[in-house]
CSV table of C-alpha atoms and ligand atoms in Angstrom, one decimal:
chain,number,residue,atom,x,y,z
A,2,UNK,CA,-5.2,18.5,10.6
A,3,UNK,CA,-5.0,14.9,11.9
A,4,UNK,CA,-4.3,15.6,15.6
A,5,UNK,CA,-5.9,13.0,17.8
A,6,UNK,CA,-6.4,10.5,14.9
A,7,UNK,CA,-4.5,7.2,14.7
A,8,UNK,CA,-3.3,5.8,11.4
A,9,UNK,CA,-2.3,2.1,11.0
A,10,UNK,CA,-0.1,1.7,8.0
A,11,UNK,CA,0.6,-1.9,7.1
A,12,UNK,CA,4.1,-2.7,5.6
A,13,UNK,CA,5.5,0.6,6.9
A,14,UNK,CA,9.0,-0.4,7.9
A,15,UNK,CA,10.1,0.4,4.3
A,16,UNK,CA,9.3,2.2,1.0
A,17,UNK,CA,5.9,3.6,0.3
A,18,UNK,CA,4.3,2.6,3.7
A,19,UNK,CA,7.0,4.5,5.6
A,20,UNK,CA,6.6,7.5,3.3
A,21,UNK,CA,2.9,7.6,4.0
A,22,UNK,CA,3.4,7.1,7.7
A,23,UNK,CA,5.7,10.1,7.8
A,24,UNK,CA,3.3,12.4,5.8
A,25,UNK,CA,0.4,11.4,8.1
A,26,UNK,CA,2.5,12.0,11.2
A,27,UNK,CA,3.5,15.5,9.8
A,28,UNK,CA,-0.3,16.2,10.0
A,29,UNK,CA,-0.3,15.2,13.6
A,30,UNK,CA,-1.7,11.6,13.4
A,31,UNK,CA,-0.4,9.0,15.8
A,32,UNK,CA,1.0,6.1,13.9
A,33,UNK,CA,1.1,2.3,14.2
A,34,UNK,CA,3.8,0.8,12.1
A,35,UNK,CA,3.8,-2.8,10.8
A,36,UNK,CA,6.2,-4.8,8.7
A,37,UNK,CA,9.3,-7.0,8.8
A,38,UNK,CA,13.0,-6.1,9.2
A,39,UNK,CA,14.3,-3.3,11.3
A,40,UNK,CA,11.5,-1.3,13.0
A,41,UNK,CA,13.5,0.7,15.5
A,42,UNK,CA,14.9,3.0,12.8
A,43,UNK,CA,11.5,3.8,11.2
A,44,UNK,CA,9.9,4.1,14.6
A,45,UNK,CA,12.5,6.7,15.7
A,46,UNK,CA,12.1,8.6,12.4
A,47,UNK,CA,8.3,8.9,12.9
A,48,UNK,CA,8.6,9.7,16.6
A,49,UNK,CA,10.9,12.6,15.8
A,50,UNK,CA,7.8,14.3,14.3
A,51,UNK,CA,6.3,14.4,17.9
A,52,UNK,CA,3.5,11.9,17.6
A,53,UNK,CA,2.8,8.7,19.5
A,54,UNK,CA,4.2,5.7,17.5
A,55,UNK,CA,3.4,2.0,18.1
A,56,UNK,CA,4.5,-1.1,16.2
A,57,UNK,CA,2.9,-4.5,15.5
A,58,UNK,CA,5.0,-7.2,13.9
A,59,UNK,CA,1.9,-9.0,12.6
A,60,UNK,CA,2.5,-11.2,9.6
A,61,UNK,CA,-0.2,-9.9,7.2
A,62,UNK,CA,-0.6,-13.3,5.6
A,63,UNK,CA,-2.0,-14.6,8.9
A,64,UNK,CA,-5.6,-13.5,9.8
A,65,UNK,CA,-5.2,-14.3,13.5
A,66,UNK,CA,-2.1,-12.0,13.7
A,67,UNK,CA,-4.0,-9.2,11.9
A,68,UNK,CA,-6.8,-9.5,14.6
A,69,UNK,CA,-4.2,-9.3,17.3
A,70,UNK,CA,-2.8,-6.1,15.7
A,71,UNK,CA,-6.2,-4.5,15.6
A,72,UNK,CA,-6.8,-5.5,19.3
A,73,UNK,CA,-3.5,-3.8,20.1
A,74,UNK,CA,-4.6,-0.6,18.2
A,75,UNK,CA,-7.9,-0.6,20.1
A,76,UNK,CA,-6.3,-1.1,23.5
A,77,UNK,CA,-3.3,1.2,23.1
A,78,UNK,CA,-4.6,3.9,20.7
A,79,UNK,CA,-8.3,3.9,21.1
A,80,UNK,CA,-8.9,2.4,17.7
A,81,UNK,CA,-7.9,2.9,14.1
A,82,UNK,CA,-9.2,6.1,12.4
A,83,UNK,CA,-7.1,5.7,9.2
A,84,UNK,CA,-6.2,2.3,7.8
A,85,UNK,CA,-3.6,2.2,5.0
A,86,UNK,CA,-3.5,-1.2,3.4
A,87,UNK,CA,0.0,-1.1,2.0
A,88,UNK,CA,1.9,-4.3,2.8
A,89,UNK,CA,2.7,-6.1,-0.5
A,90,UNK,CA,5.1,-8.4,-2.2
A,91,UNK,CA,5.9,-9.2,-5.9
A,92,UNK,CA,6.9,-12.3,-7.8
A,93,UNK,CA,7.6,-12.4,-11.6
A,94,UNK,CA,7.2,-15.5,-13.8
A,95,UNK,CA,5.0,-16.8,-16.6
A,96,UNK,CA,1.8,-18.5,-15.4
A,97,UNK,CA,2.9,-22.0,-16.3
A,98,UNK,CA,6.0,-21.6,-14.1
A,99,UNK,CA,4.4,-19.5,-11.4
A,100,UNK,CA,5.0,-21.4,-8.0
A,101,UNK,CA,1.7,-22.2,-6.3
A,102,UNK,CA,3.0,-21.0,-3.0
A,103,UNK,CA,3.9,-17.6,-4.5
A,104,UNK,CA,0.4,-17.3,-5.8
A,105,UNK,CA,-1.0,-18.1,-2.4
A,106,UNK,CA,1.3,-15.7,-0.5
A,107,UNK,CA,0.7,-12.8,-2.9
A,108,UNK,CA,-3.1,-13.2,-2.7
A,109,UNK,CA,-2.8,-13.5,1.1
A,110,UNK,CA,-0.6,-10.5,1.7
A,111,UNK,CA,-1.6,-8.2,-1.2
A,112,UNK,CA,-5.4,-8.9,-1.1
A,113,UNK,CA,-6.8,-10.9,1.7
A,114,UNK,CA,-4.9,-9.0,4.4
A,115,UNK,CA,-6.7,-5.8,3.3
A,116,UNK,CA,-10.0,-7.6,3.6
A,117,UNK,CA,-9.2,-8.7,7.1
A,118,UNK,CA,-7.8,-5.4,8.3
A,119,UNK,CA,-10.7,-3.5,6.7
A,120,UNK,CA,-13.5,-5.7,8.1
A,121,UNK,CA,-11.9,-5.4,11.6
A,122,UNK,CA,-11.6,-1.6,11.6
A,123,UNK,CA,-15.0,-0.7,10.1
A,124,UNK,CA,-17.1,-1.2,13.3
A,125,UNK,CA,-14.9,1.2,15.2
A,126,UNK,CA,-15.1,3.8,12.4
A,127,UNK,CA,-18.9,3.4,12.2
A,128,UNK,CA,-19.1,4.0,16.0
A,129,UNK,CA,-17.1,7.3,15.5
A,130,UNK,CA,-18.8,8.1,12.2
A,131,UNK,CA,-15.4,9.0,10.8
A,132,UNK,CA,-12.8,6.9,9.1
A,133,UNK,CA,-10.5,6.5,6.1
A,134,UNK,CA,-9.5,3.3,4.4
A,135,UNK,CA,-6.8,3.9,1.8
A,136,UNK,CA,-5.5,0.9,0.0
A,137,UNK,CA,-2.3,1.0,-2.0
A,138,UNK,CA,-3.2,-0.9,-5.2
A,139,UNK,CA,-1.1,-0.2,-8.3
A,140,UNK,CA,-1.2,0.7,-12.0
A,141,UNK,CA,-1.5,-3.1,-12.0
A,142,UNK,CA,-4.9,-2.6,-10.3
A,143,UNK,CA,-6.1,-1.0,-13.6
A,144,UNK,CA,-4.1,-2.7,-16.4
A,145,UNK,CA,-2.0,-5.9,-16.7
A,146,UNK,CA,1.6,-6.7,-17.4
A,147,UNK,CA,3.0,-10.1,-18.5
A,148,UNK,CA,4.5,-12.3,-15.8
A,149,UNK,CA,2.7,-10.8,-12.9
A,150,UNK,CA,-0.4,-12.9,-12.7
A,151,UNK,CA,-0.8,-13.0,-8.9
A,152,UNK,CA,0.1,-9.4,-8.4
A,153,UNK,CA,-2.2,-8.1,-11.1
A,154,UNK,CA,-5.1,-10.3,-9.9
A,155,UNK,CA,-4.6,-9.1,-6.3
A,156,UNK,CA,-4.4,-5.5,-7.2
A,157,UNK,CA,-7.5,-5.6,-9.4
A,158,UNK,CA,-9.1,-7.3,-6.4
A,159,UNK,CA,-8.1,-4.4,-4.2
A,160,UNK,CA,-9.8,-2.0,-6.6
A,161,UNK,CA,-13.0,-4.1,-6.6
A,162,UNK,CA,-13.0,-4.4,-2.8
A,163,UNK,CA,-12.5,-0.6,-2.5
A,164,UNK,CA,-15.6,0.0,-4.6
A,165,UNK,CA,-17.7,-2.4,-2.6
A,166,UNK,CA,-16.7,-1.1,0.9
A,167,UNK,CA,-17.1,2.5,-0.4
A,168,UNK,CA,-20.7,1.7,-1.3
A,169,UNK,CA,-21.4,-0.1,2.0
A,170,UNK,CA,-20.2,3.0,3.9
A,171,UNK,CA,-21.5,5.7,1.4
A,172,UNK,CA,-23.9,7.3,3.9
A,173,UNK,CA,-21.3,7.5,6.7
A,174,UNK,CA,-18.3,9.6,7.5
A,175,UNK,CA,-16.1,6.7,6.4
A,176,UNK,CA,-14.5,6.9,3.0
A,177,UNK,CA,-12.7,4.1,1.2
A,178,UNK,CA,-10.3,4.7,-1.7
A,179,UNK,CA,-7.4,3.2,-3.5
A,180,UNK,CA,-4.1,4.7,-4.8
A,181,UNK,CA,-2.6,3.3,-7.9
A,182,UNK,CA,1.1,4.2,-8.1
A,183,UNK,CA,3.3,3.6,-11.2
A,184,UNK,CA,6.9,2.9,-10.5
A,185,UNK,CA,8.3,3.9,-7.1
A,186,UNK,CA,11.9,3.3,-6.5
A,187,UNK,CA,11.7,1.0,-3.4
A,188,UNK,CA,13.3,-2.3,-2.5
A,189,UNK,CA,10.4,-4.1,-4.3
A,190,UNK,CA,11.2,-2.4,-7.6
A,191,UNK,CA,15.0,-2.3,-7.1
A,192,UNK,CA,14.9,-6.1,-7.1
A,193,UNK,CA,13.1,-6.0,-10.5
A,194,UNK,CA,15.8,-3.6,-11.9
A,195,UNK,CA,18.6,-5.7,-10.5
A,196,UNK,CA,17.1,-8.9,-12.0
A,197,UNK,CA,16.7,-7.2,-15.4
A,198,UNK,CA,20.3,-5.9,-15.3
A,199,UNK,CA,21.6,-9.4,-14.5
A,200,UNK,CA,19.3,-11.2,-17.1
A,201,UNK,CA,20.1,-8.8,-20.0
A,202,UNK,CA,23.7,-8.2,-19.0
A,203,UNK,CA,23.2,-4.4,-18.9
A,204,UNK,CA,24.1,-1.8,-16.2
A,205,UNK,CA,21.7,-1.1,-13.4
A,206,UNK,CA,21.5,2.5,-14.8
A,207,UNK,CA,20.4,1.2,-18.2
A,208,UNK,CA,18.0,-1.3,-16.7
A,209,UNK,CA,16.4,1.6,-14.7
A,210,UNK,CA,16.0,3.6,-17.9
A,211,UNK,CA,14.4,0.7,-19.8
A,212,UNK,CA,12.0,0.0,-17.0
A,213,UNK,CA,10.7,3.5,-17.0
A,214,UNK,CA,10.6,3.8,-20.8
A,215,UNK,CA,8.6,0.7,-21.1
A,216,UNK,CA,5.6,1.9,-19.0
A,217,UNK,CA,5.9,5.4,-17.7
A,218,UNK,CA,5.6,8.3,-20.2
A,219,UNK,CA,6.9,10.8,-17.6
A,220,UNK,CA,10.2,8.8,-17.3
A,221,UNK,CA,10.1,9.6,-13.6
A,222,UNK,CA,9.5,7.6,-10.5
A,223,UNK,CA,6.6,8.6,-8.2
A,224,UNK,CA,8.0,9.1,-4.7
A,225,UNK,CA,6.7,7.8,-1.3
A,226,UNK,CA,6.4,11.4,-0.2
A,227,UNK,CA,4.0,12.2,-3.1
A,228,UNK,CA,1.9,9.1,-2.3
A,229,UNK,CA,1.9,10.3,1.4
A,230,UNK,CA,0.6,13.7,0.2
A,231,UNK,CA,-2.2,12.0,-1.7
A,232,UNK,CA,-3.1,10.0,1.4
A,233,UNK,CA,-3.2,13.2,3.4
A,234,UNK,CA,-5.6,14.6,0.8
A,235,UNK,CA,-7.9,11.6,1.2
A,236,UNK,CA,-7.9,12.3,4.9
A,237,UNK,CA,-8.8,16.0,4.5
A,238,UNK,CA,-12.3,17.5,4.6
A,239,UNK,CA,-12.0,18.3,0.8
A,240,UNK,CA,-12.2,14.5,0.2
A,241,UNK,CA,-15.2,13.8,2.5
A,242,UNK,CA,-17.2,12.8,-0.5
A,243,UNK,CA,-14.5,11.1,-2.6
A,244,UNK,CA,-15.7,7.4,-2.4
A,245,UNK,CA,-14.5,4.3,-4.2
A,246,UNK,CA,-11.9,5.8,-6.5
A,247,UNK,CA,-8.8,4.2,-7.8
A,248,UNK,CA,-6.5,7.2,-8.2
A,249,UNK,CA,-3.6,6.8,-10.5
A,250,UNK,CA,-0.3,8.4,-9.6
A,251,UNK,CA,1.7,6.8,-12.4
A,252,UNK,CA,3.3,9.4,-14.7
A,253,UNK,CA,0.7,8.6,-17.4
A,254,UNK,CA,1.2,4.8,-17.4
A,255,UNK,CA,-2.6,4.1,-17.5
A,256,UNK,CA,-3.5,7.1,-19.6
A,257,UNK,CA,-2.0,5.3,-22.7
B,304,NAD,P1,8.7,-2.6,0.0
B,304,NAD,O1,9.3,-3.9,-0.2
B,304,NAD,O2,9.7,-1.4,0.2
B,304,NAD,O3,7.9,-2.6,1.4
B,304,NAD,C1,7.0,-3.6,1.6
B,304,NAD,C2,6.6,-3.6,3.1
B,304,NAD,O4,5.6,-4.6,3.4
B,304,NAD,C3,7.8,-3.8,4.0
B,304,NAD,O5,7.6,-3.0,5.2
B,304,NAD,C4,7.6,-5.3,4.4
B,304,NAD,O6,8.2,-5.6,5.6
B,304,NAD,C5,6.1,-5.4,4.4
B,304,NAD,N1,5.7,-6.8,4.3
B,304,NAD,C6,5.9,-7.7,3.3
B,304,NAD,N2,5.3,-8.8,3.6
B,304,NAD,C7,4.7,-8.7,4.8
B,304,NAD,C8,3.9,-9.5,5.6
B,304,NAD,N3,3.6,-10.8,5.3
B,304,NAD,N4,3.4,-9.0,6.8
B,304,NAD,C9,3.7,-7.7,7.2
B,304,NAD,N5,4.4,-6.9,6.4
B,304,NAD,C10,4.9,-7.4,5.3
B,304,NAD,O7,7.7,-2.3,-1.1
B,304,NAD,P2,6.9,-1.0,-1.6
B,304,NAD,O8,7.4,-0.8,-3.0
B,304,NAD,O9,7.0,0.1,-0.6
B,304,NAD,O10,5.4,-1.5,-1.7
B,304,NAD,C11,4.4,-1.1,-0.8
B,304,NAD,C12,3.1,-1.3,-1.5
B,304,NAD,O11,3.0,-0.5,-2.7
B,304,NAD,C13,2.8,-2.8,-2.0
B,304,NAD,O12,1.5,-3.1,-1.8
B,304,NAD,C14,3.1,-2.7,-3.5
B,304,NAD,O13,2.4,-3.6,-4.2
B,304,NAD,C15,2.6,-1.3,-3.8
B,304,NAD,N6,3.1,-0.7,-5.0
B,304,NAD,C16,4.5,-0.5,-5.2
B,304,NAD,C17,4.9,0.1,-6.3
B,304,NAD,C18,6.4,0.4,-6.6
B,304,NAD,O14,6.7,0.8,-7.7
B,304,NAD,N7,7.3,0.2,-5.6
B,304,NAD,C19,4.0,0.5,-7.3
B,304,NAD,C20,2.7,0.2,-7.2
B,304,NAD,C21,2.3,-0.3,-6.0
């Protein structure tokens, strides 16, 4: 279904981003990976699906590096047809103790990076009159939780930006949507479970159970594969007129 298209997935050396890259590659899309840490392993995993795979080590908190990444996509892949704004970080503390530099980096990586990547790919998508921008927001793009002031602000910002860009492209073949996952068991969440286990002096197993019970009625994690499947749906013709939605995939978290 996506043969000949190129998907750039930010923050795809791990977790949800890698899961989405794999599902898009299964549909035939060429993939540009991005993110920190080991990239050779994820690159080989996606290449095994028979598509062309590139990598950019752009730091998503730096607009100039984002521009270099898009230039690379244009030169080496003929542009970005599908942009998945996924790179993100978390930090947990009450507002009066929230470090200023953590606020700045969460806003830069979780929100401003999506603005920069999106503004840079829209002209190429307009020229082809086809494109997909899919931003990974969060249940925290729809509701708040204590101690996550920067994250919740950034994710609500993603949902707002999604609506605006969807309106600006409403009469084109470009669609712009957000996915709002509940808990997904990735390194980002494992750290919160480990912190909770240490702080409360309980086992990791018990901390995992409590984390789910607190927010997620299904008591189940959403998987990166499921989120990849939703991204594939947004790329399909069935979703040609799905514009500006913030689609929860959260086990009922935001239905409460
Ligand atoms: P993760 O920690 O497994 O992966 C994050 C990815 O982003 C990694 O590839 C990392 O290298 C990359 N990254 C971090 N900072 C970067 C930077 N400055 N420049 C480039 N890449 C950078 O986390 P995850 O859980 O897979 O999270 C992915 C996205 O999904 C995030 O936006 C997160 O907010 C969102 N999300 C996660 C959950 C969850 O429960 N895990 C729930 C809702 C939303």
